XYZ file of C-alpha atoms in Angstrom:
555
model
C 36.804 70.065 60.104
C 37.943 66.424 60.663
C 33.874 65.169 60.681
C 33.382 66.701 57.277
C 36.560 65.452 55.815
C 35.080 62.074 56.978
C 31.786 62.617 55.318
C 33.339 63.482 51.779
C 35.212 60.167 52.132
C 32.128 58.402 52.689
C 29.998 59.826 49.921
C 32.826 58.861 47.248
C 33.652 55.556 48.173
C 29.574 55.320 48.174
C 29.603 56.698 44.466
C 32.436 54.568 43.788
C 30.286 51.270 45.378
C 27.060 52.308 43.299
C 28.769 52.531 40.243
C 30.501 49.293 40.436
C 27.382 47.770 40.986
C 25.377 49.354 38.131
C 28.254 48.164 36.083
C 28.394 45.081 37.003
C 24.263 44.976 36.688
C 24.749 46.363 32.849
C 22.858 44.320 30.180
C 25.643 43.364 27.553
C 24.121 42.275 23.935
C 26.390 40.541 21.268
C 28.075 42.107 18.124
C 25.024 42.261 15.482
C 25.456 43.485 12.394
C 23.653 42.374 9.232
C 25.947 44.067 7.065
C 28.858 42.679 8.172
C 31.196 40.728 5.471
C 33.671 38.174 6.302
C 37.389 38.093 4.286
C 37.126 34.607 4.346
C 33.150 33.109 4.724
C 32.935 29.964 5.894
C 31.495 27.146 3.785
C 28.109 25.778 4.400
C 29.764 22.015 5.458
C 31.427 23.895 8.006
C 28.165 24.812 9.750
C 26.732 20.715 9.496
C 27.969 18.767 12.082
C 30.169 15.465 11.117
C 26.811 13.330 12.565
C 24.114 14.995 10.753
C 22.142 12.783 8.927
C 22.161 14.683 6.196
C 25.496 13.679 5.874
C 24.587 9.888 6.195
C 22.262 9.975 3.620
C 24.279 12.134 0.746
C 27.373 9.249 1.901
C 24.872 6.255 1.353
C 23.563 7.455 -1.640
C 26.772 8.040 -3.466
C 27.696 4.686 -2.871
C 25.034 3.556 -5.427
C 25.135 2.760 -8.723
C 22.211 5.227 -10.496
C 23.584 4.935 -14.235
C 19.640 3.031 -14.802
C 18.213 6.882 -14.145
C 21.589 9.102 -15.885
C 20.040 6.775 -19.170
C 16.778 8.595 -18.962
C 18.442 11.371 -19.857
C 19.109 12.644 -23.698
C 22.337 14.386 -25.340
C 21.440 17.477 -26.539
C 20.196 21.239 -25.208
C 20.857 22.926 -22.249
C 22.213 21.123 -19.351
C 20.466 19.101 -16.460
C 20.800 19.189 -12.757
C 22.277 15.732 -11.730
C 20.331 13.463 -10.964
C 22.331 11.577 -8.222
C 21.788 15.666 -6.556
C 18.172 15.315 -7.200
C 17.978 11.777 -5.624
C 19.595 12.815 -2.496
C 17.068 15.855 -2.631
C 14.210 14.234 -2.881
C 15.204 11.271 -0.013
C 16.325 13.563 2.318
C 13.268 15.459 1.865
C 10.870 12.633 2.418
C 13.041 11.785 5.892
C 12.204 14.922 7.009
C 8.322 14.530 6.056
C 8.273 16.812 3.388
C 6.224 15.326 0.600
C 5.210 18.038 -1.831
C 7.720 19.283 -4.375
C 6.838 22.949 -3.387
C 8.313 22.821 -0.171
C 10.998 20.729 -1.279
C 11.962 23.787 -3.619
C 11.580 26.274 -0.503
C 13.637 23.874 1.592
C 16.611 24.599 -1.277
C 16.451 28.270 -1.028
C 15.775 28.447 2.864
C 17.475 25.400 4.742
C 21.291 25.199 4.900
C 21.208 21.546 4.955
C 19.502 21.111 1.467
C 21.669 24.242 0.469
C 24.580 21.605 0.902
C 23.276 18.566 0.150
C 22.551 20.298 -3.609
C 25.796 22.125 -3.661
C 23.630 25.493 -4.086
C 21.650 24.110 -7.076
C 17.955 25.111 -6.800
C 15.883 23.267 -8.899
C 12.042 24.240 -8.967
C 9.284 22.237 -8.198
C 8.754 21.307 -11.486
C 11.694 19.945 -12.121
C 11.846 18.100 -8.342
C 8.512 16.264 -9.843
C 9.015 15.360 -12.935
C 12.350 14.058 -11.971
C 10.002 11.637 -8.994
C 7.196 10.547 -11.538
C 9.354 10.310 -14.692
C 12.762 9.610 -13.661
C 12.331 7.089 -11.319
C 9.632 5.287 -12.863
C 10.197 1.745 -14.442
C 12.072 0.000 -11.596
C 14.645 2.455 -11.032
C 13.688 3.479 -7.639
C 13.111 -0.030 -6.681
C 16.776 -0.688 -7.285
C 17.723 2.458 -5.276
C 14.990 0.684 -2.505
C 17.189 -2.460 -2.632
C 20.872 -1.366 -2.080
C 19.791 -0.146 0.661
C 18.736 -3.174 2.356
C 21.166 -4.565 0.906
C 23.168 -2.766 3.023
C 21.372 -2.965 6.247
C 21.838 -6.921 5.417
C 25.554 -6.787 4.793
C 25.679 -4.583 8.609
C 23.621 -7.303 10.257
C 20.692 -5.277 10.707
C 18.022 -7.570 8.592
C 19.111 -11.410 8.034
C 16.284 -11.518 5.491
C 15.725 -14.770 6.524
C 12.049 -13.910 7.479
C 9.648 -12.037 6.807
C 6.635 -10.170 9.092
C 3.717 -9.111 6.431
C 0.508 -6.663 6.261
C -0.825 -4.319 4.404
C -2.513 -0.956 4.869
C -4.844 1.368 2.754
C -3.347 4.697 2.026
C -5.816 6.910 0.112
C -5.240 8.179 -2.990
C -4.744 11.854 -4.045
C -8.607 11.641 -6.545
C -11.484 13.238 -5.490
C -14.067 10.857 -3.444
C -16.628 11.687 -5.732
C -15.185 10.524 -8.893
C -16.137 6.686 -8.403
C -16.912 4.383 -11.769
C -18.802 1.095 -10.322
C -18.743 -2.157 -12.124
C -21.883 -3.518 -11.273
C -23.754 -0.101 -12.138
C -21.981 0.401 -15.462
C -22.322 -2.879 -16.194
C -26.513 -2.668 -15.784
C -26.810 0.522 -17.258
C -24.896 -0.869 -20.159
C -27.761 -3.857 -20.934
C -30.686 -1.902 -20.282
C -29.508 1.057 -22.993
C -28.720 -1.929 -25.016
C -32.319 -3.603 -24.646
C -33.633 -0.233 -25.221
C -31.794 0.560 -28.511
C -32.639 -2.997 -30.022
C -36.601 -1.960 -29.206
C -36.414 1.148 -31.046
C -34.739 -0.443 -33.981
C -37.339 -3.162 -34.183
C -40.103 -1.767 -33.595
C -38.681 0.677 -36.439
C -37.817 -1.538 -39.026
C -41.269 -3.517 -38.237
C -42.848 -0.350 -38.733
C -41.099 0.393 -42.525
C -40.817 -3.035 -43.754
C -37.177 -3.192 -43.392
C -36.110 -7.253 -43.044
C -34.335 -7.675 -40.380
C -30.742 -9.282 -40.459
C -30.852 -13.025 -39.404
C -28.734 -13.240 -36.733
C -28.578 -10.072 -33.835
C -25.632 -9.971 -31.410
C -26.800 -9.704 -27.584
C -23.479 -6.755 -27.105
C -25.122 -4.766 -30.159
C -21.837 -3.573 -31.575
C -21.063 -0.040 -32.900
C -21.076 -1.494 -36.540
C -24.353 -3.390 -35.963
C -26.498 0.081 -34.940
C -24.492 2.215 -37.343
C -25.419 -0.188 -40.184
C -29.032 -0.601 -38.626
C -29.587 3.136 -38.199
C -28.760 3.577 -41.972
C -31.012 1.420 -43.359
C -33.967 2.857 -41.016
C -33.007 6.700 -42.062
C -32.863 6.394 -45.795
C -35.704 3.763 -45.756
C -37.160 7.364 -44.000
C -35.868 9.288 -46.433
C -37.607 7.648 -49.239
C -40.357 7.767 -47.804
C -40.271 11.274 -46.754
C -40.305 10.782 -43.108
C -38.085 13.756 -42.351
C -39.667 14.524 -38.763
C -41.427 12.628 -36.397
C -41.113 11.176 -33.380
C -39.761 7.875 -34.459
C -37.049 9.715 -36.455
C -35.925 11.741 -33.476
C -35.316 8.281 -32.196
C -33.603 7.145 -34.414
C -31.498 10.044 -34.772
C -30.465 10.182 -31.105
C -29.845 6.538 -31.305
C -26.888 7.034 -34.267
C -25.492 10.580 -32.128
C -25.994 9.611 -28.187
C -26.109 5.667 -27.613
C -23.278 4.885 -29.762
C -21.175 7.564 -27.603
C -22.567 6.308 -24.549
C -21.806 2.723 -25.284
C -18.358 3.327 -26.157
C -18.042 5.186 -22.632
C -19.797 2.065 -20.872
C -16.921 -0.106 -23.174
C -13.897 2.314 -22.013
C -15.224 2.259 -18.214
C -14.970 -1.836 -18.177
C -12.316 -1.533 -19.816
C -10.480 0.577 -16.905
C -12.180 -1.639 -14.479
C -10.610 -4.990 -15.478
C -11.120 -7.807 -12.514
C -11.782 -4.507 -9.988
C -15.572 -3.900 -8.983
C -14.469 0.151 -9.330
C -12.338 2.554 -10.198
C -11.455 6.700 -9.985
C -12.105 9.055 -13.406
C -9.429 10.867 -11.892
C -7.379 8.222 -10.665
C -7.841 5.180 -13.131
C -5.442 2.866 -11.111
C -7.022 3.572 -7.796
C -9.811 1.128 -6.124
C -12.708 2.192 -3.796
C -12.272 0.965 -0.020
C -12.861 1.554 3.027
C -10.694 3.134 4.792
C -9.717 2.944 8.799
C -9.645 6.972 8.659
C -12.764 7.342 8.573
C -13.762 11.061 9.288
C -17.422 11.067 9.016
C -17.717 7.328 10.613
C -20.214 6.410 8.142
C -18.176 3.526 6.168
C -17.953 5.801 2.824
C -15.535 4.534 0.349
C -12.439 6.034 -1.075
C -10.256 5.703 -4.101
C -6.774 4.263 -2.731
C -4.516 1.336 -2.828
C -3.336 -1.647 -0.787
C 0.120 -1.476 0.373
C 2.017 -4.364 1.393
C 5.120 -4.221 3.263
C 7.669 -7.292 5.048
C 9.289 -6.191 7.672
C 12.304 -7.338 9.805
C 13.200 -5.564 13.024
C 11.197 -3.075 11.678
C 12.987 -2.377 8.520
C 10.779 -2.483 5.292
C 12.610 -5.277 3.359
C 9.544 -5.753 0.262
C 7.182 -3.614 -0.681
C 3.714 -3.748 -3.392
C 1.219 -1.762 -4.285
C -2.137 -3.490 -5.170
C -5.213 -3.146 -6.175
C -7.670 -5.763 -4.225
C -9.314 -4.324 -0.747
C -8.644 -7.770 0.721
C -4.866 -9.010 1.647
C -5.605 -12.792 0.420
C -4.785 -12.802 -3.047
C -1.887 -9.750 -2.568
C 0.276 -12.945 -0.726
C 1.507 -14.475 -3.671
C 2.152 -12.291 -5.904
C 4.060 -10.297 -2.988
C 6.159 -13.226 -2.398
C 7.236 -13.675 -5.873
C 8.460 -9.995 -6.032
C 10.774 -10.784 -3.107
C 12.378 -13.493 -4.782
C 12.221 -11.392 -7.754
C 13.971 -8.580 -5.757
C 16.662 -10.898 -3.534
C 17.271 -14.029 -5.988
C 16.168 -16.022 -3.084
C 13.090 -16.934 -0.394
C 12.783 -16.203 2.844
C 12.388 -19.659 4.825
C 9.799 -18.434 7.517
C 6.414 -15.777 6.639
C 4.640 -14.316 9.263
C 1.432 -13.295 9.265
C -2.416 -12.735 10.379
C -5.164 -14.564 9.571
C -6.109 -12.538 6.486
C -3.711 -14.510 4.574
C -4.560 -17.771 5.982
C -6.176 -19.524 2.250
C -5.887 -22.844 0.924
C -4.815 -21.592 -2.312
C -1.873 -19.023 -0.141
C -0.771 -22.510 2.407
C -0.204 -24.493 -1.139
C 2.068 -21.872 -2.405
C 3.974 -21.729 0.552
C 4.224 -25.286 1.426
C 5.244 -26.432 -1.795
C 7.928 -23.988 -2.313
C 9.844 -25.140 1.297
C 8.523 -22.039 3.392
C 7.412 -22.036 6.660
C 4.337 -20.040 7.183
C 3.504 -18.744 10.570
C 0.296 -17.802 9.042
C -3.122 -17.839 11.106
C -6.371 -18.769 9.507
C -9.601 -17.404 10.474
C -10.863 -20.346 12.895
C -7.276 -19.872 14.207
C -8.240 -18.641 18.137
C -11.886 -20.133 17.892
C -10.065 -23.676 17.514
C -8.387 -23.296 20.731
C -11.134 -22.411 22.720
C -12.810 -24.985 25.400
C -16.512 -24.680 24.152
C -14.895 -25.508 20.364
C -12.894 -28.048 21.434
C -15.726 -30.150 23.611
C -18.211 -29.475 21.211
C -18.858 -33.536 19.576
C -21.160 -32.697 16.466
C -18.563 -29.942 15.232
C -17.440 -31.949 11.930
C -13.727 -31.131 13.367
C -14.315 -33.408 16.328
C -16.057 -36.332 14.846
C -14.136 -39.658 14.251
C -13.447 -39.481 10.487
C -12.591 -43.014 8.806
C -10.070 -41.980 5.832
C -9.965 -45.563 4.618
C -14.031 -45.860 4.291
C -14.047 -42.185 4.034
C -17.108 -41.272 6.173
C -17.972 -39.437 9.649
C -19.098 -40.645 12.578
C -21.754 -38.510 14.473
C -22.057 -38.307 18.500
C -24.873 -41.383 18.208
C -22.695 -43.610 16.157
C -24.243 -43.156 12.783
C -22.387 -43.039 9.391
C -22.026 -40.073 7.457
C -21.492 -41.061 4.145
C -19.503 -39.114 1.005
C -21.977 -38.675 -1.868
C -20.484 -35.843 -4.000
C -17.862 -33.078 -4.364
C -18.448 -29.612 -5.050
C -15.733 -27.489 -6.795
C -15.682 -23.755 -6.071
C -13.956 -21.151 -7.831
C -12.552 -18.199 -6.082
C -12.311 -14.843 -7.825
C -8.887 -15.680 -8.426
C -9.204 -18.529 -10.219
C -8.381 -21.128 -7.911
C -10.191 -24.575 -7.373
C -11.269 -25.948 -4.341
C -13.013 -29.040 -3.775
C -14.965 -29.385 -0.822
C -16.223 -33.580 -0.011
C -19.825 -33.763 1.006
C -21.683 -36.210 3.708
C -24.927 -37.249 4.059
C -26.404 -38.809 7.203
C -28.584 -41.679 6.255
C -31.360 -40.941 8.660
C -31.874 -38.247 11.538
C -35.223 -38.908 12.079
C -36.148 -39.662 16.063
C -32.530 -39.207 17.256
C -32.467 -37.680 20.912
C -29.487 -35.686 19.608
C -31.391 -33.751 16.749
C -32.215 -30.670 18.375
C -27.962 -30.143 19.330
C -26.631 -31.776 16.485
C -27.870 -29.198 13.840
C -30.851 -26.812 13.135
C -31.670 -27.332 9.366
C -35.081 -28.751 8.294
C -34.361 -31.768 6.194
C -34.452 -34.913 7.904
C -30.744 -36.320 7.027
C -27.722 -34.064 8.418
C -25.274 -32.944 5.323
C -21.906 -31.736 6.291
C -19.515 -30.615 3.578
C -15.594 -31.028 4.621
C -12.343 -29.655 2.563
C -9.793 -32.405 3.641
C -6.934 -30.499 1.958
C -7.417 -27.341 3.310
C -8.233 -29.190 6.634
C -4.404 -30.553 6.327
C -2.860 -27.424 5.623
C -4.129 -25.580 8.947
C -3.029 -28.630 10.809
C 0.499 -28.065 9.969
C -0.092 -23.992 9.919
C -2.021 -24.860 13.643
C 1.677 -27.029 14.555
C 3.896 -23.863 13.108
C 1.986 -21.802 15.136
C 1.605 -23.954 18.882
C 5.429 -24.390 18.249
C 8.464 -22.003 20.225
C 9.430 -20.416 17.363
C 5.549 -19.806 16.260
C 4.647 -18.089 19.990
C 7.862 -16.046 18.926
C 6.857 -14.716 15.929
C 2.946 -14.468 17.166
C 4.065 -12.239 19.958
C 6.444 -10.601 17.280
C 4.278 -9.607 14.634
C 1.973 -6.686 16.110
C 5.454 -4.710 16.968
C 6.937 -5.387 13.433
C 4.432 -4.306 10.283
C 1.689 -3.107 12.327
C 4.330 -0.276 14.181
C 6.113 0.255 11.003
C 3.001 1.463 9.526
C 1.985 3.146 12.579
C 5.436 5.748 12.529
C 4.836 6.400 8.921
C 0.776 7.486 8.860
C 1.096 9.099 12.459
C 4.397 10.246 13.205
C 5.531 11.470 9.971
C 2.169 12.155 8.339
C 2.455 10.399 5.198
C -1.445 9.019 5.174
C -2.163 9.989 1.512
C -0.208 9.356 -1.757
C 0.218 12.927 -3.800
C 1.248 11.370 -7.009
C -1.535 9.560 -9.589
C -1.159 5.977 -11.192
C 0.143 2.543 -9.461
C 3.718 2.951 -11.336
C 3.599 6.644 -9.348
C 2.093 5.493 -6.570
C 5.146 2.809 -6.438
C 7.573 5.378 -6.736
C 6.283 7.313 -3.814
C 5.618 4.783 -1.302
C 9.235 3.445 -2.398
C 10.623 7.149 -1.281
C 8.903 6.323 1.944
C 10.525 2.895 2.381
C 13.935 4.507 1.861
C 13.602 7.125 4.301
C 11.930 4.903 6.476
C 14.873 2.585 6.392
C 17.766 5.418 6.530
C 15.926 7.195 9.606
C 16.459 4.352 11.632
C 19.567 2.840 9.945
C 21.183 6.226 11.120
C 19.522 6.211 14.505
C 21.015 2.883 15.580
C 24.225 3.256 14.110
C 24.796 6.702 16.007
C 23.259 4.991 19.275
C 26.048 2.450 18.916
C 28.577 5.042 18.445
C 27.310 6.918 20.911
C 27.758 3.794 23.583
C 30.954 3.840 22.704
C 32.874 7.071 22.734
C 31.683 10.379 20.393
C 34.936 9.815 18.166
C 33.360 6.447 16.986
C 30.977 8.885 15.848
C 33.205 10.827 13.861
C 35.156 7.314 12.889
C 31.657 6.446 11.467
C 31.249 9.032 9.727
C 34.939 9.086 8.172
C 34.958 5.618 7.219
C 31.287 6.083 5.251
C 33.327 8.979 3.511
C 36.521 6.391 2.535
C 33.641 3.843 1.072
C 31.849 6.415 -0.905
C-alpha cells in the first residue's frame, strides 16, 4: 500500500514537471490584428525619428526664400499643390536615388517619410514633372543650388576659397541612332545644290531661257522658285507637258526646295557643334567612358562640369564641347556670376592647361594649379638631358635666336598666327638654322629632309607654364596635386556608381541644368547631414536632438 502511494506521487509531480516545461517551451506570437482601430492614431511625425534626414532636408529647405518659383504660378482656377511641398519632394527624392517622377508618385502613396514630408498631398507624376522642367527652369533651381552652399560656407564646411575642377559625360536620354552630322549635312547640302543648278541650266540652255546675270553659290529658295517658273511656263508654251526634263524640273520645285530647307534647319541646330540629336537638339555626340560594346560608338550627351571643395559641389555647367578646354572660362565666370567673387586658387588636370585658359587666369589674380600636357614629360630625366629639345637650348631674348648643341644660330624669320576653334590667337615665333649641312649632330638633332633645321617656339605660352610649372613644384601645388583625384574625380564617382544617376531623363540643356542641379543638391545635403550627425554623434546623442531643435528654431 505505502509503494503505490509512492508511485502516484511520482507520476504527478512528473505530469506536473512535463507540463511546466511544455509551457515554458510554448511559441508566443504578438497581438496582430489588421482591423484593429486606435481612439487616438498616432501621427505620421511620430513614427520619424528626430535625426532622420528627411527631417534635415524639409528644415533646410524651409529656410529658403522660393518666392522666384510661387511667381510662376497664375491667379485663377483650381488650386495648386505648393510648391515649397513639391521642392522638398522632388530633393528628397533625388537623395534617395529616385529619379523618375513615377516612382516619386509611388513613393507618396507607399513611403511614410514622403507621406510626411508632403503632409499627405499626392501629386501625380505629371504634376511632379512639369513642376521639375517648368517650374524650376530659368535660374530658379540654381538659386535653390546656391543657399545651400551658402550654407555649408557660413558652417565652415567649404571656404570657397578654391576650387578642384573636371568634368564628366553623362549621356543623354535620345536615342543613339538619331545623330545629325555637320560635316555630312554640310556635303550633302553642296552636292544637291551643284546638282539643282545643272538641271536648271542645262534646262534653260535647252528652251532659250536667258539666264539671270549673276547666280548665288547657296542657291536660295527664291532663286529656284523664280528659276523653276520661268522653265515650266516657258514648257507650257511650248507644250512640253511630260517628259523627262519636266519631271525634273518638277521634283526640283516639290523635293529640293524641302530638302534644302531641312539641310538649312539642321545647321541651324548645329551652330559651332560638329553634331547634334533629332530627338535631343541640345545634346552633342561623344564618346563616352561607358562604353558597353567597347567599340568607341558615339552618344548624344553633355559635358558636365563641377568645382568641388572637400567634396562638396560648389559650381556647376552644363556644356556642349566633348573637350574640357574651352568649358574653363566660361565655368569660371558663372562662379563669379553665382558668388559675387573669385576663388584665388583653381585646380586642375592637364586638359585645361591652354594658353588662351593661363591668360584668363593670370590676368584676373588667380592662381592656377593647372597642369599642361608636357606637364610629367618635362620632369622626366631623358627630357630634361635631351640638348636639341628647343626647351633646353640657350635662347638669346635680346638677339632673339637659339643656339643649337654645335653652337650655330637659329635665327627668327617669321610668325605664324593660329586660330583655335574658339577664336583665340596665338602666335607661334619661327627659327631657321642657317646651314645643317655636314654637321656630325644631324642624324640626333632632327629627322626632317631639308637641309636647314626650323623650329617654331610660342614664347608666351612658354611663360605661362613656367609659372603654372612653379605653382605646381611649390608646397601648396604637391597639396592640391595629391588633392585633386579624391575631390571631383570621387564626387563624380558616388554619383554615377553609388547612386546610379549615369543618364539625364529630362531633354534640353535648360532641363538638363535643372536635373543635374537636383543632383548637386542632394549630393550636397547627403553629406552635409552625414557630417553634421557624425559630429553630434561624437559628442553625446542629445546634441543630436539639440541639432535638430535648433534647425527647427531657424526655420
Amino acid at each position: 500500500m505505502f509503494i503505490s502511494e509512492s508511485f502516484v506521487i511520482f507520476e504527478v509531480q512528473n505530469q506536473y514537471i512535463n507540463q511546466t516545461i511544455s509551457d515554458m517551451a510554448k511559441v508566443i506570437h504578438k497581438f496582430y490584428n489588421q482591423n484593429d482601430s486606435l481612439l487616438l492614431p498616432p501621427s505620421l511625425g511620430e513614427l520619424i525619428p528626430h535625426s532622420h534626414p528627411v527631417r534635415i532636408v524639409s528644415n533646410i529647405l524651409d529656410k529658403f526664400d522660393i518666392s522666384a518659383i510661387e511667381a510662376t504660378y497664375k491667379g485663377g482656377g483650381t488650386s495648386s499643390f505648393h510648391p515649397r511641398m513639391l521642392l522638398k519632394v522632388v530633393v528628397y527624392a533625388y537623395l534617395c536615388n529616385i529619379y523618375s517622377g513615377r516612382q516619386m508618385e509611388k513613393q507618396l502613396h507607399e513611403n511614410i517619410n514622403f507621406m510626411w514630408l508632403s503632409g499627405m498631398s499626392r501629386p501625380d507624376f505629371r504634376t511632379i514633372n512639369r513642376f521639375r522642367s517648368e517650374r524650376l527652369t530659368d535660374g530658379r533651381l540654381d538659386a535653390i543650388f546656391t543657399n545651400v552652399v551658402e550654407l555649408l560656407n557660413s558652417e565652415g564646411f567649404v571656404s570657397l576659397n578654391v576650387q578642384y575642377i573636371d568634368g564628366t559625360k553623362i549621356e543623354s536620354v535620345a536615342n543613339k541612332y538619331t545623330f545629325v552630322w555637320k560635316g555630312s549635312v554640310e556635303k550633302n547640302k553642296a552636292r544637291l545644290i551643284e546638282k539643282v543648278k545643272g538641271v536648271l541650266s542645262t534646262a534653260e540652255q535647252e528652251l532659250n531661257i536667258e539666264q539671270a546675270a549673276e547666280v548665288s553659290e547657296e542657291l536660295p529658295q527664291h532663286e529656284i522658285d523664280q528659276r523653276t517658273e520661268r522653265i515650266l511656263s516657258k514648257m507650257d508654251e511650248m507644250g512640253i507637258s511630260k517628259g523627262k526634263r519636266r519631271k525634273e524640273i518638277e521634283k526640283i520645285k516639290e523635293d529640293a526646295v524641302a530638302k534644302l530647307d531641312e539641310y538649312d534647319h539642321h545647321l541651324e541646330n548645329i551652330g559651332e557643334r560638329n553634331s547634334y540629336s533629332k530627338t535631343d537638339p541640345d545634346a552633342t555626340f561623344m564618346r563616352m567612358k561607358e562604353d558597353a560594346m567597347n567599340n568607341g560608338q558615339t552618344k548624344p550627351g553633355y559635358n558636365v562640369q563641377i568645382s568641388t571643395e572637400n567634396q562638396f559641389i560648389t559650381n556647376y555647367g552644363i556644356y556642349w564641347r566633348p573637350t574640357d578646354t574651352g568649358t574653363l572660362i566660361d565655368f569660371l565666370k558663372s562662379f563669379e556670376d553665382r558668388y559675387g567673387y573669385q576663388s584665388k586658387e583653381i585646380v586642375a588636370d592637364s586638359g585645361y592647361g591652354s594658353e588662351q585658359n593661363y591668360e584668363y587666369m593670370f590676368d584676373n589674380g588667380m592662381l592656377p594649379y593647372v597642369k599642361y600636357n608636357m606637364f610629367h614629360k618635362e620632369q622626366k630625366r631623358k627630357y630634361k638631358n635631351n640638348p636639341f629639345l628647343p626647351a633646353n637650348m640657350y635662347y638669346n631674348k635680346d638677339e632673339d635666336y637659339f643656339v643649337c648643341p654645335m653652337g650655330h644660330h637659329l635665327e627668327h624669320i617669321m610668325n605664324k598666327k593660329a586660330v583655335s576653334d574658339m577664336g583665340y590667337e596665338s602666335i607661334a615665333s619661327v627659327y631657321r638654322a642657317s646651314n645643317c649641312l655636314g654637321c656630325p649632330l644631324r642624324a640626333m638633332c632632327y629627322k626632317g629632309e631639308n637641309d636647314k633645321r626650323i623650329i617654331e617656339v610660342n614664347h608666351k605660352v612658354n611663360s605661362y607654364r613656367a609659372r603654372a610649372r612653379e605653382l605646381l613644384n611649390s608646397k601648396e601645388g604637391l597639396y592640391h596635386r595629391s588633392n585633386r583625384p579624391i575631390e571631383p574625380e570621387a564626387v563624380f564617382g558616388n554619383i554615377k556608381f553609388n547612386h546610379g544617376f549615369k543618364r539625364f531623363k529630362l531633354k534640353s540643356k535648360e532641363k538638363v541644368s535643372v536635373e543635374w542641379g537636383l543632383v548637386a543638391i542632394a549630393h550636397n545635403l547627403r553629406k552635409y547631414i552625414a557630417k553634421r550627425l557624425k559630429i553630434a554623434a561624437m559628442k553625446d546623442n542629445s546634441t543630436v536632438n539639440n541639432y535638430i531643435i535648433e534647425l527647427n528654431v531657424a526655420a
